[in-house]
C-alpha positions as a Python dict, from the first residue, in 0.01 Angstrom:
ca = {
    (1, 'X'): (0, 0, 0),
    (2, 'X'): (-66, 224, 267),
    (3, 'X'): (-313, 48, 547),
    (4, 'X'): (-562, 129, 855),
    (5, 'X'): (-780, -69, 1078),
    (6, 'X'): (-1024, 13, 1348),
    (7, 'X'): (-1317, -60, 1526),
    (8, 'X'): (-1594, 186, 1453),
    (9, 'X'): (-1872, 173, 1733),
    (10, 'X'): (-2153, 379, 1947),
    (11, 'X'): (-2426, 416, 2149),
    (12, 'X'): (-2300, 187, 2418),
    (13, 'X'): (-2483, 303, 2672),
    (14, 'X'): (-2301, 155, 3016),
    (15, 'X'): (-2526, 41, 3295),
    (16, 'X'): (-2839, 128, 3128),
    (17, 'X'): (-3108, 57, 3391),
    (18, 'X'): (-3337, -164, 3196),
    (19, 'X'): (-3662, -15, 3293),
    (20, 'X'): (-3944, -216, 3341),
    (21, 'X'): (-3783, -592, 3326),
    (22, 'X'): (-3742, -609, 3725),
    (23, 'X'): (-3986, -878, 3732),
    (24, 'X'): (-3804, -1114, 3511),
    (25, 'X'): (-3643, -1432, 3727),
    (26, 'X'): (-3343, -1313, 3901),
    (27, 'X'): (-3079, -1481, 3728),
    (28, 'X'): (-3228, -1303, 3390),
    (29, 'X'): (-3280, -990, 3512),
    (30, 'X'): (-2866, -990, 3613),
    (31, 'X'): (-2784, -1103, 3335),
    (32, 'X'): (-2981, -862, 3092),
    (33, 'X'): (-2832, -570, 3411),
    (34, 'X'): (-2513, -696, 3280),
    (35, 'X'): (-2555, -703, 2892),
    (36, 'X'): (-2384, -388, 2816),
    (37, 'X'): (-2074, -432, 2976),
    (38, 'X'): (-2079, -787, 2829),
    (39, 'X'): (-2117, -638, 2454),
    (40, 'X'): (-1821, -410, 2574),
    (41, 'X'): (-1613, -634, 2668),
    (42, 'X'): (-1695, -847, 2345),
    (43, 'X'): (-1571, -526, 2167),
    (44, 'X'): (-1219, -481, 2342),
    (45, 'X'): (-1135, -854, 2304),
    (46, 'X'): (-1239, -838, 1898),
    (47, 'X'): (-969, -508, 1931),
    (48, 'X'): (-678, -717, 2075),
    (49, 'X'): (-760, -1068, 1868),
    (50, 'X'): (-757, -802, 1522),
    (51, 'X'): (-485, -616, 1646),
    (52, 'X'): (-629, -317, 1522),
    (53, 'X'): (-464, 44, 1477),
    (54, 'X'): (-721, 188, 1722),
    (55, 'X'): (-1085, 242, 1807),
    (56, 'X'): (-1356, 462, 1780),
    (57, 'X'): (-1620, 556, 2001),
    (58, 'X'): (-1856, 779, 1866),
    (59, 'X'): (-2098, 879, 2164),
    (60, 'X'): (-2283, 819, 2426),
    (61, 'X'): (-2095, 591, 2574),
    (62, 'X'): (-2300, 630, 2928),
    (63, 'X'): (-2605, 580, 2992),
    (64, 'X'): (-2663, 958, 3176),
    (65, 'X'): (-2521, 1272, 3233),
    (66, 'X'): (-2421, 1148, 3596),
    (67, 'X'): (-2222, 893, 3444),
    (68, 'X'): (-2188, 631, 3704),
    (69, 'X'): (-1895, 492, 3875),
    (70, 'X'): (-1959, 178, 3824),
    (71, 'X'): (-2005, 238, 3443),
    (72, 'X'): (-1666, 465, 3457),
    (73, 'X'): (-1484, 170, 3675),
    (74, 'X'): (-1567, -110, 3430),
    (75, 'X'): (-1465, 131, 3109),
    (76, 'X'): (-1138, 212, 3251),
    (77, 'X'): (-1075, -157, 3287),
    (78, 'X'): (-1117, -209, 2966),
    (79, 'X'): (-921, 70, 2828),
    (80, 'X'): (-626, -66, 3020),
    (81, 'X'): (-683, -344, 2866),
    (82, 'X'): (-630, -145, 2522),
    (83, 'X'): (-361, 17, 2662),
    (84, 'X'): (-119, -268, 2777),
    (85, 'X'): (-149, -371, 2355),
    (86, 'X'): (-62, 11, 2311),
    (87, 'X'): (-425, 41, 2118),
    (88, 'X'): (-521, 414, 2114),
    (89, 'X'): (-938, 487, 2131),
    (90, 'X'): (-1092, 810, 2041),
    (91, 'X'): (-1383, 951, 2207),
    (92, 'X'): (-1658, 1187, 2158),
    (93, 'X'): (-1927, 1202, 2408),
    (94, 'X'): (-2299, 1275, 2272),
    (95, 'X'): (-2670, 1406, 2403),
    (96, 'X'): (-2660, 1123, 2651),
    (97, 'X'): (-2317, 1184, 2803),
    (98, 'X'): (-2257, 1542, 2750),
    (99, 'X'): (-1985, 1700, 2894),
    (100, 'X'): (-2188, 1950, 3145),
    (101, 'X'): (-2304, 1659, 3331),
    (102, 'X'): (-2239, 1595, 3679),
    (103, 'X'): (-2052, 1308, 3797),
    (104, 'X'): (-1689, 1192, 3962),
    (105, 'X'): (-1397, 1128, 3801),
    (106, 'X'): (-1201, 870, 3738),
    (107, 'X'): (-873, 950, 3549),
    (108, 'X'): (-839, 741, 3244),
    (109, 'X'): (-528, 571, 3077),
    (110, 'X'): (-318, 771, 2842),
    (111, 'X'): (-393, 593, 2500),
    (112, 'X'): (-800, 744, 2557),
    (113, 'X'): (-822, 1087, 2406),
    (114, 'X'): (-1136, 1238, 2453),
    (115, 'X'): (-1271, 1527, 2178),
    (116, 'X'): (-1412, 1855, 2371),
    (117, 'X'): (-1672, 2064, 2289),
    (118, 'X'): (-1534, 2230, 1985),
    (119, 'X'): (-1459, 2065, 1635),
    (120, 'X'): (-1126, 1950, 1638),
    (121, 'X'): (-836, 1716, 1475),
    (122, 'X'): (-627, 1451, 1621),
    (123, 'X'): (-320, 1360, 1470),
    (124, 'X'): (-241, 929, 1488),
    (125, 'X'): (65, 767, 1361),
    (126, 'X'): (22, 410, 1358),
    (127, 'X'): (283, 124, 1455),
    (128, 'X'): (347, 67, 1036),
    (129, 'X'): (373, 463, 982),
    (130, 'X'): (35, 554, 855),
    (131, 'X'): (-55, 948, 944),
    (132, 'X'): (-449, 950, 1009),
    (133, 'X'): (-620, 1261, 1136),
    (134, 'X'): (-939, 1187, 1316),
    (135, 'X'): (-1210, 1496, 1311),
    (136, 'X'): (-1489, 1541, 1605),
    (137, 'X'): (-1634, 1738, 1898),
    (138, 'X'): (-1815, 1660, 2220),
    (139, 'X'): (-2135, 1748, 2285),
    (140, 'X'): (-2127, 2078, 2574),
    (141, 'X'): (-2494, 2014, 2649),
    (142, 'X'): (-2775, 1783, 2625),
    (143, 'X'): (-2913, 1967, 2338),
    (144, 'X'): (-2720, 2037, 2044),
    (145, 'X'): (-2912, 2117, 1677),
    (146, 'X'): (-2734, 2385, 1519),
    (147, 'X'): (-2503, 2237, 1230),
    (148, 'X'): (-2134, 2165, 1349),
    (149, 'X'): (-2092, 1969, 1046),
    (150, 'X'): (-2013, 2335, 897),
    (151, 'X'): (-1714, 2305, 1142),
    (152, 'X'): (-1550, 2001, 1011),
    (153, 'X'): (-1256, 2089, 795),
    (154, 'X'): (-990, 1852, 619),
    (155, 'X'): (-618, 1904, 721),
    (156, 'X'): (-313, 1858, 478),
    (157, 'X'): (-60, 1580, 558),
    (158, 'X'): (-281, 1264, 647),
    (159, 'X'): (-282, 964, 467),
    (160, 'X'): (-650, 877, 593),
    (161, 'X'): (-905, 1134, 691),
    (162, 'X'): (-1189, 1018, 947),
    (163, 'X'): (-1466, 1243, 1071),
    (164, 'X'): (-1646, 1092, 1405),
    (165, 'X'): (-2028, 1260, 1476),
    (166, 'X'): (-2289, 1200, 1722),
    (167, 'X'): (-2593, 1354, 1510),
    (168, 'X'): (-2885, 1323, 1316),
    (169, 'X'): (-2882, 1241, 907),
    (170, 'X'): (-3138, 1528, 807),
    (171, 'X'): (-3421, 1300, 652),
    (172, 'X'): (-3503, 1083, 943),
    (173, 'X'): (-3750, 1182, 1084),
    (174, 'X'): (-3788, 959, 1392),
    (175, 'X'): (-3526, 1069, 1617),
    (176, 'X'): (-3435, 1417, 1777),
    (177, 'X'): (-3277, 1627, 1513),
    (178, 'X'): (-2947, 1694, 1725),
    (179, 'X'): (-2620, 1828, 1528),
    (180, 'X'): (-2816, 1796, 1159),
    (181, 'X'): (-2637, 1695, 823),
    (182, 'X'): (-2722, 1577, 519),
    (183, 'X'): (-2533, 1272, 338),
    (184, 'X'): (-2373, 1539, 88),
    (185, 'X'): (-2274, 1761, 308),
    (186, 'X'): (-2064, 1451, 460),
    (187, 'X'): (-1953, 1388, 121),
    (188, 'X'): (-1837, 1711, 17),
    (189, 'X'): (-1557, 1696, 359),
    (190, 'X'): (-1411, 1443, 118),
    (191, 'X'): (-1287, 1226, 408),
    (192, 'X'): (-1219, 866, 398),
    (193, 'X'): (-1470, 776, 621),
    (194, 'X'): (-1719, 882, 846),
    (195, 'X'): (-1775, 677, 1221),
    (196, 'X'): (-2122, 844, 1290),
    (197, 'X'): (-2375, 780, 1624),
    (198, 'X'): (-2660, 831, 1802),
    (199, 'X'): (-2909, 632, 1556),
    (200, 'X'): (-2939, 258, 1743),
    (201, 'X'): (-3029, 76, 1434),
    (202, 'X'): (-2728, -22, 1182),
    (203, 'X'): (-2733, 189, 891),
    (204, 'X'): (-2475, 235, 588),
    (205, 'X'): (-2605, 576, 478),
    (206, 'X'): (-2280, 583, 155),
    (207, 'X'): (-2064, 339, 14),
    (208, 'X'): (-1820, 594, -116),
    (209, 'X'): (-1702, 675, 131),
    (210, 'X'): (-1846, 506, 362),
    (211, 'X'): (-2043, 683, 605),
    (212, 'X'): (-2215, 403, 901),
    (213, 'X'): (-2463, 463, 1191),
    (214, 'X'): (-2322, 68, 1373),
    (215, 'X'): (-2592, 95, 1624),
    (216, 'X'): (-2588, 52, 1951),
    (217, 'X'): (-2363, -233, 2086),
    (218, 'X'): (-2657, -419, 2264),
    (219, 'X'): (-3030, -352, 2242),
    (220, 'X'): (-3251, -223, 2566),
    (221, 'X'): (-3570, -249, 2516),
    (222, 'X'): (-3841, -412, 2278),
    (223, 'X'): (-3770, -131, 2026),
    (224, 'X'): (-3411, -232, 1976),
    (225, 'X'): (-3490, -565, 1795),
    (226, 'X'): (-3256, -800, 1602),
    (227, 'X'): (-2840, -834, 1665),
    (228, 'X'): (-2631, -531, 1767),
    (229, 'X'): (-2221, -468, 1750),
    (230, 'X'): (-1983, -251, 1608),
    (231, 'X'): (-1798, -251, 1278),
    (232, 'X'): (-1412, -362, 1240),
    (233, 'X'): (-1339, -185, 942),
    (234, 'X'): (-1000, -185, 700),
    (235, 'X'): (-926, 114, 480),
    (236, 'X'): (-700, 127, 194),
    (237, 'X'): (-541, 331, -58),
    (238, 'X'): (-830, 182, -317),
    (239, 'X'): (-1087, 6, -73),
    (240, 'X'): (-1309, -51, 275),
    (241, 'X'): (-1385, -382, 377),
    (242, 'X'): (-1682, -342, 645),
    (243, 'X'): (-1733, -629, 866),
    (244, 'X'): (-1970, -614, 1129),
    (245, 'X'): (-1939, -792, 1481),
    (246, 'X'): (-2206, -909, 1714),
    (247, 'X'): (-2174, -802, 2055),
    (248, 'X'): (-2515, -867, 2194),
    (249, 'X'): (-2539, -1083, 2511),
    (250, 'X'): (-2947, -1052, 2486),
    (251, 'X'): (-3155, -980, 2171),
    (252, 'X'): (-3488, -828, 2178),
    (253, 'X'): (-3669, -974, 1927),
    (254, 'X'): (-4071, -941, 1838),
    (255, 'X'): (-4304, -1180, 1612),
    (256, 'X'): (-4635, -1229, 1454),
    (257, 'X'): (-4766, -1603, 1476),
    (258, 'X'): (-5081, -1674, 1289),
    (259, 'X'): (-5258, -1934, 1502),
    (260, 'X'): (-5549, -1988, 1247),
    (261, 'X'): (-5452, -2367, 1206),
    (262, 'X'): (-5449, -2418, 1538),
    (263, 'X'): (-5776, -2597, 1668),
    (264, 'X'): (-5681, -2709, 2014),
    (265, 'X'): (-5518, -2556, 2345),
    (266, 'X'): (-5244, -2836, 2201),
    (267, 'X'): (-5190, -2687, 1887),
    (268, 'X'): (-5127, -2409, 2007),
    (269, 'X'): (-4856, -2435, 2228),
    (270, 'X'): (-4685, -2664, 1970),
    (271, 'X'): (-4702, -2331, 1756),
    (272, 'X'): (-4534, -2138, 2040),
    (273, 'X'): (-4260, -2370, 2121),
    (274, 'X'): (-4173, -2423, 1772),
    (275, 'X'): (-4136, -2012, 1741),
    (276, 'X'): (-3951, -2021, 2057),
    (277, 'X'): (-3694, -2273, 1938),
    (278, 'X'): (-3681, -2110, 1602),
    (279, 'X'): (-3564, -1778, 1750),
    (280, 'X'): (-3328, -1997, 2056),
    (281, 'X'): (-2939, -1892, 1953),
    (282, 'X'): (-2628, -2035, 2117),
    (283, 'X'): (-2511, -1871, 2455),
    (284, 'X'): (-2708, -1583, 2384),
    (285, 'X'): (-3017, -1481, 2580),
    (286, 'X'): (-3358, -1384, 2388),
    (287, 'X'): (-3650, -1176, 2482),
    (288, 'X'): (-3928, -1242, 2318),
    (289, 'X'): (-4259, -1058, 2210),
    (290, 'X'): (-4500, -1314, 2094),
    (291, 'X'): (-4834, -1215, 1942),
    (292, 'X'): (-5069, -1479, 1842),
    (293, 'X'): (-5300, -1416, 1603),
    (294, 'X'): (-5630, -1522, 1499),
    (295, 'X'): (-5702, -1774, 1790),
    (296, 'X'): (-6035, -1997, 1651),
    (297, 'X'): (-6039, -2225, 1988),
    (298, 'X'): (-6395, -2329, 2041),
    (299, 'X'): (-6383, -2518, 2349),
    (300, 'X'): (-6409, -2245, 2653),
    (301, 'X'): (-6202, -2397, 2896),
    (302, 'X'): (-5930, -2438, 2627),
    (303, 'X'): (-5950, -2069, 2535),
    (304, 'X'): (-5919, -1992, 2977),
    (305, 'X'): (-5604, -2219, 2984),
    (306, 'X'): (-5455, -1982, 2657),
    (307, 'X'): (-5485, -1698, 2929),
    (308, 'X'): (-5412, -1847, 3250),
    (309, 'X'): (-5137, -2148, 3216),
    (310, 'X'): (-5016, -2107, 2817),
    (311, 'X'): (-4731, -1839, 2933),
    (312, 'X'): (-4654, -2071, 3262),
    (313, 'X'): (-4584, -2362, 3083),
    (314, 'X'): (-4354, -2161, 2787),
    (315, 'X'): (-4140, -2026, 3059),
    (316, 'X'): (-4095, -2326, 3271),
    (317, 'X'): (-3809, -2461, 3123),
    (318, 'X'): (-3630, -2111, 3048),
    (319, 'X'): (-3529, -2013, 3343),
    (320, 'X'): (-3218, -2215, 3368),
    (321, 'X'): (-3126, -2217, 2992),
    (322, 'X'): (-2799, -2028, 2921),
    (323, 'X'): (-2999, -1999, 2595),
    (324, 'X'): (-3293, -1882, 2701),
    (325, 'X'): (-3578, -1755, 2494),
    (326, 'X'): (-3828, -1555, 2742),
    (327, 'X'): (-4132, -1440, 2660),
    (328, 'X'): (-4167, -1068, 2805),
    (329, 'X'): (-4490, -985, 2601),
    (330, 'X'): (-4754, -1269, 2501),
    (331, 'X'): (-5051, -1097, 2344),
    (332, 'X'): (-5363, -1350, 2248),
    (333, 'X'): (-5609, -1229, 1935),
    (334, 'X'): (-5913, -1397, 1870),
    (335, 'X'): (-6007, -1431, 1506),
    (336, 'X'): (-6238, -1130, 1407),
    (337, 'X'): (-6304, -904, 1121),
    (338, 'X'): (-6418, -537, 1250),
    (339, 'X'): (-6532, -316, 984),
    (340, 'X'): (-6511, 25, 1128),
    (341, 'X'): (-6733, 194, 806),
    (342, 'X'): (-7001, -85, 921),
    (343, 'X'): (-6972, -10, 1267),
    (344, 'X'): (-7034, 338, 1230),
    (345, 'X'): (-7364, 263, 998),
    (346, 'X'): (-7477, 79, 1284),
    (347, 'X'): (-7412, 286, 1582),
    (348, 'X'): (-7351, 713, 1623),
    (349, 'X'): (-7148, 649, 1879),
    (350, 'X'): (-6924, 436, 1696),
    (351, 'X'): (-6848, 746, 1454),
    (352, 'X'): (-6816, 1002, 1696),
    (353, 'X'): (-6559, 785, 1870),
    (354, 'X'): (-6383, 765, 1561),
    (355, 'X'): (-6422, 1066, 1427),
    (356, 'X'): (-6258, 1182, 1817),
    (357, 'X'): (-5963, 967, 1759),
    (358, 'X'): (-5887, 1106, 1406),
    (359, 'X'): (-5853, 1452, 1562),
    (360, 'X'): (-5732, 1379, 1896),
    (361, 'X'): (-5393, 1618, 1935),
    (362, 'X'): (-5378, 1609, 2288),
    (363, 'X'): (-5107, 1327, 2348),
    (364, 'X'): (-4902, 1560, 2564),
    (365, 'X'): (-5130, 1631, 2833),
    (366, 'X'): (-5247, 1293, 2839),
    (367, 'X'): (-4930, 1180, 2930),
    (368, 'X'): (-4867, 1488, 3165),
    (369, 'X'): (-4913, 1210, 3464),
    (370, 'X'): (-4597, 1007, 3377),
    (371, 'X'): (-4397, 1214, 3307),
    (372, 'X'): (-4479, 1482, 3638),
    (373, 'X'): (-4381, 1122, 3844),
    (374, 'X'): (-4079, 1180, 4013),
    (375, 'X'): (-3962, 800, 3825),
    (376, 'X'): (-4108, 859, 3499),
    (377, 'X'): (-3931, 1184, 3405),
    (378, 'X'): (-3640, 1021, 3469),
    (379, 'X'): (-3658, 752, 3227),
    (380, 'X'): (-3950, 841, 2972),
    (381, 'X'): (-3800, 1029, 2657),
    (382, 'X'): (-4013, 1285, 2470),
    (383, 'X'): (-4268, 1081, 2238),
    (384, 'X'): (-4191, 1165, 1820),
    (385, 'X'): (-4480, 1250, 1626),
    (386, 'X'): (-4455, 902, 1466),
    (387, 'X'): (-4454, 718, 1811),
    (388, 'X'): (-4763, 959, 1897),
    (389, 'X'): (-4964, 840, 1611),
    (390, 'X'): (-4820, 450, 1671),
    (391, 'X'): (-4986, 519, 2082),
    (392, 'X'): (-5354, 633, 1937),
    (393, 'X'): (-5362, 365, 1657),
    (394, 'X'): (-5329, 87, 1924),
    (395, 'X'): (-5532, 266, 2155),
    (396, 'X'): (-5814, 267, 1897),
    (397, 'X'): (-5754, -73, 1821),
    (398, 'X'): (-5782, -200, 2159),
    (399, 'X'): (-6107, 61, 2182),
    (400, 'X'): (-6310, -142, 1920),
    (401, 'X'): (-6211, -497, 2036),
    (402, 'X'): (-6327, -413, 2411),
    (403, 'X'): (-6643, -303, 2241),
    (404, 'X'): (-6656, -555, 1967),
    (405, 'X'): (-6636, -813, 2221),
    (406, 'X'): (-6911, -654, 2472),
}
């Protein structure tokens, strides 16, 4: 029976700068620096101990357009690697990576063959004699949203037919609608499988065949929660067998702790360390939100130590943990009930300032500040209409408890 295996992944995203976790203790702050290139290298070992027929890397690969050298230097290490065990590794670069960026070169090994602008096949024979055609492009700018799916075409003569695309499944709504298709129209190529990219949360969008968003191969900010890898997959005559493989050096992870039982400064930071050890895993760094809820501390000076020594004394032993578990975000709520329709019996103001965040639309220039800075345009991305409406729900939240509390 006729056989193929590869490693399906994406999104890798070398020497992504990590904004905004500078002030984490240096030895941290390295390693989470260094997290991609760990995952990666996770990746190309997993290749050689499987032996696998070859390797897919379905875009954005970098970080930026400008591509770094230091990002290029440590990926051509590892495709040597991949080349010494004679381990071919297809490429198509996406929004991130584009190919009308600006960087320098450094030549890559033979066994990498890269996909340019236009839709196009490669042809693979494999070391047991397996033809597989591979279908994909590159994309020539940052912005691509017309359909190249349209382009994709099936060739005679394969025994396995895999199409590799760095878009956007049609229905989701919450990420740029670059190079648009629909599951069906994936279905209707009749390939054998389908290596897709550019969404950083795992998703198997079909069974039959199987058409897979792996994620990203390690998460980068507080967003990107939970384990990330790639997917070794096997494809038969009659079958795929899907296994997916953690790369992730550090996992963002966030959590809701309801403190109500808690009725000392004590208490409390039993409750924290327990959810600390509960989310610890072996070798593997963790950053942490942590939001406790409903706080009922009635003793003044124990509510001042929550806010001035609680985060202090759940970091002190983290720093030198291989294992750490770091709290990046520690948000305290008091217990309280705010009924907005009572608030606004009580008050006018109250329901003009609600009835002004119901119709506020102005997001945009709100934000103009940020993203004029010569360091936020940089690294902000354009806000969806979901993360809009996330931004003025906490900012009304946050709105009544100031008040509430004055």
């Amino acid at each position: 029976m006729k056989k193929i295996s590869f490693i399906h992944a994406a999104d890798l995203h070398l020497d992504s700068p990590m904004v905004g976790l500078s002030h984490l203790p240096s030895s941290i702050f390295t390693r989470v620096k260094e997290s991609t290139f760990t995952a990666f290298r996770k990746l190309t070992e997993e290749a050689i101990d499987q032996q696998v027929d070859f390797v897919i890397l379905a875009g954005d690969l970098f970080d930026g357009e400008d591509r770094s050298l230091r990002a290029q230097s440590r990926f051509r290490t590892e495709m040597l690697k991949l080349a010494e065990k004679e381990i071919p590794v297809y490429i198509i670069f996406g929004n991130h990576d584009h190919l009308n960026g600006s960087w320098v070169h450094l030549e890559m090994p033979p066994n990498v063959h890269v996909f340019q602008s236009e839709v196009e096949a490669k042809v693979l024979q494999t070391k047991s004699g397996e033809i597989v055609h591979l279908y994909g492009f590159s994309y020539p700018t940052r912005h691509v949203f017309a359909r190249k799916i349209d382009d994709y075409m099936k060739n005679s003569g394969a025994d396995f037919h895999i199409g590799i695309l760095h878009g956007n499944e049609s229905s989701g709504t919450e990420h740029d609608n670059y190079a648009p298709f629909s599951v069906s129209d994936l279905q209707e190529k009749d390939y054998d499988y389908w290596a897709l990219g550019h969404i950083h949360k795992r998703v198997v969008l079909s069974e039959t065949p199987p058409i897979i968003y792996p994620g990203n191969i390690q998460g980068r900010n507080k967003k990107e929660t939970g384990s990330k890898g790639f997917y070794h997959v096997t494809l038969t005559e009659l079958e795929a067998k899907k296994d997916f493989v953690e790369t992730s050096d550090i996992v963002w992870e966030k959590v809701d702790v309801d403190a109500a039982s808690a009725s000392s400064f004590h208490d409390v930071l039993q409750l924290c360390q327990s959810t600390i050890a509960h989310f610890r895993r072996d070798k593997t760094g963790t950053l942490l939100t942590l939001l406790l809820k409903n706080i009922q501390l009635e003793d003044d000076q124990e509510k001042r130590s929550l806010n001035s020594e609680l985060l202090d004394l759940l970091l002190e032993e983290e720093k030198e943990e291989e294992s750490f578990v770091w709290v990046v975000d520690l948000t305290i709520t008091e217990s309280q009930q705010i009924d907005k329709e009572k608030l606004k019996m009580e008050a006018n103001f109250y329901a003009e300032l609600f009835e002004t965040i119901d119709h506020f639309d102005d997001v945009d220039n709100s934000l103009a500040p940020l993203y004029e800075h010569q360091l936020g345009r940089k690294y902000l991305s354009h806000l969806l209409v979901t993360e809009q409406e996330e931004l003025i729900e906490k900012a009304e939240k946050l709105l009544i408890e100031l008040l509430y509390q004055s």
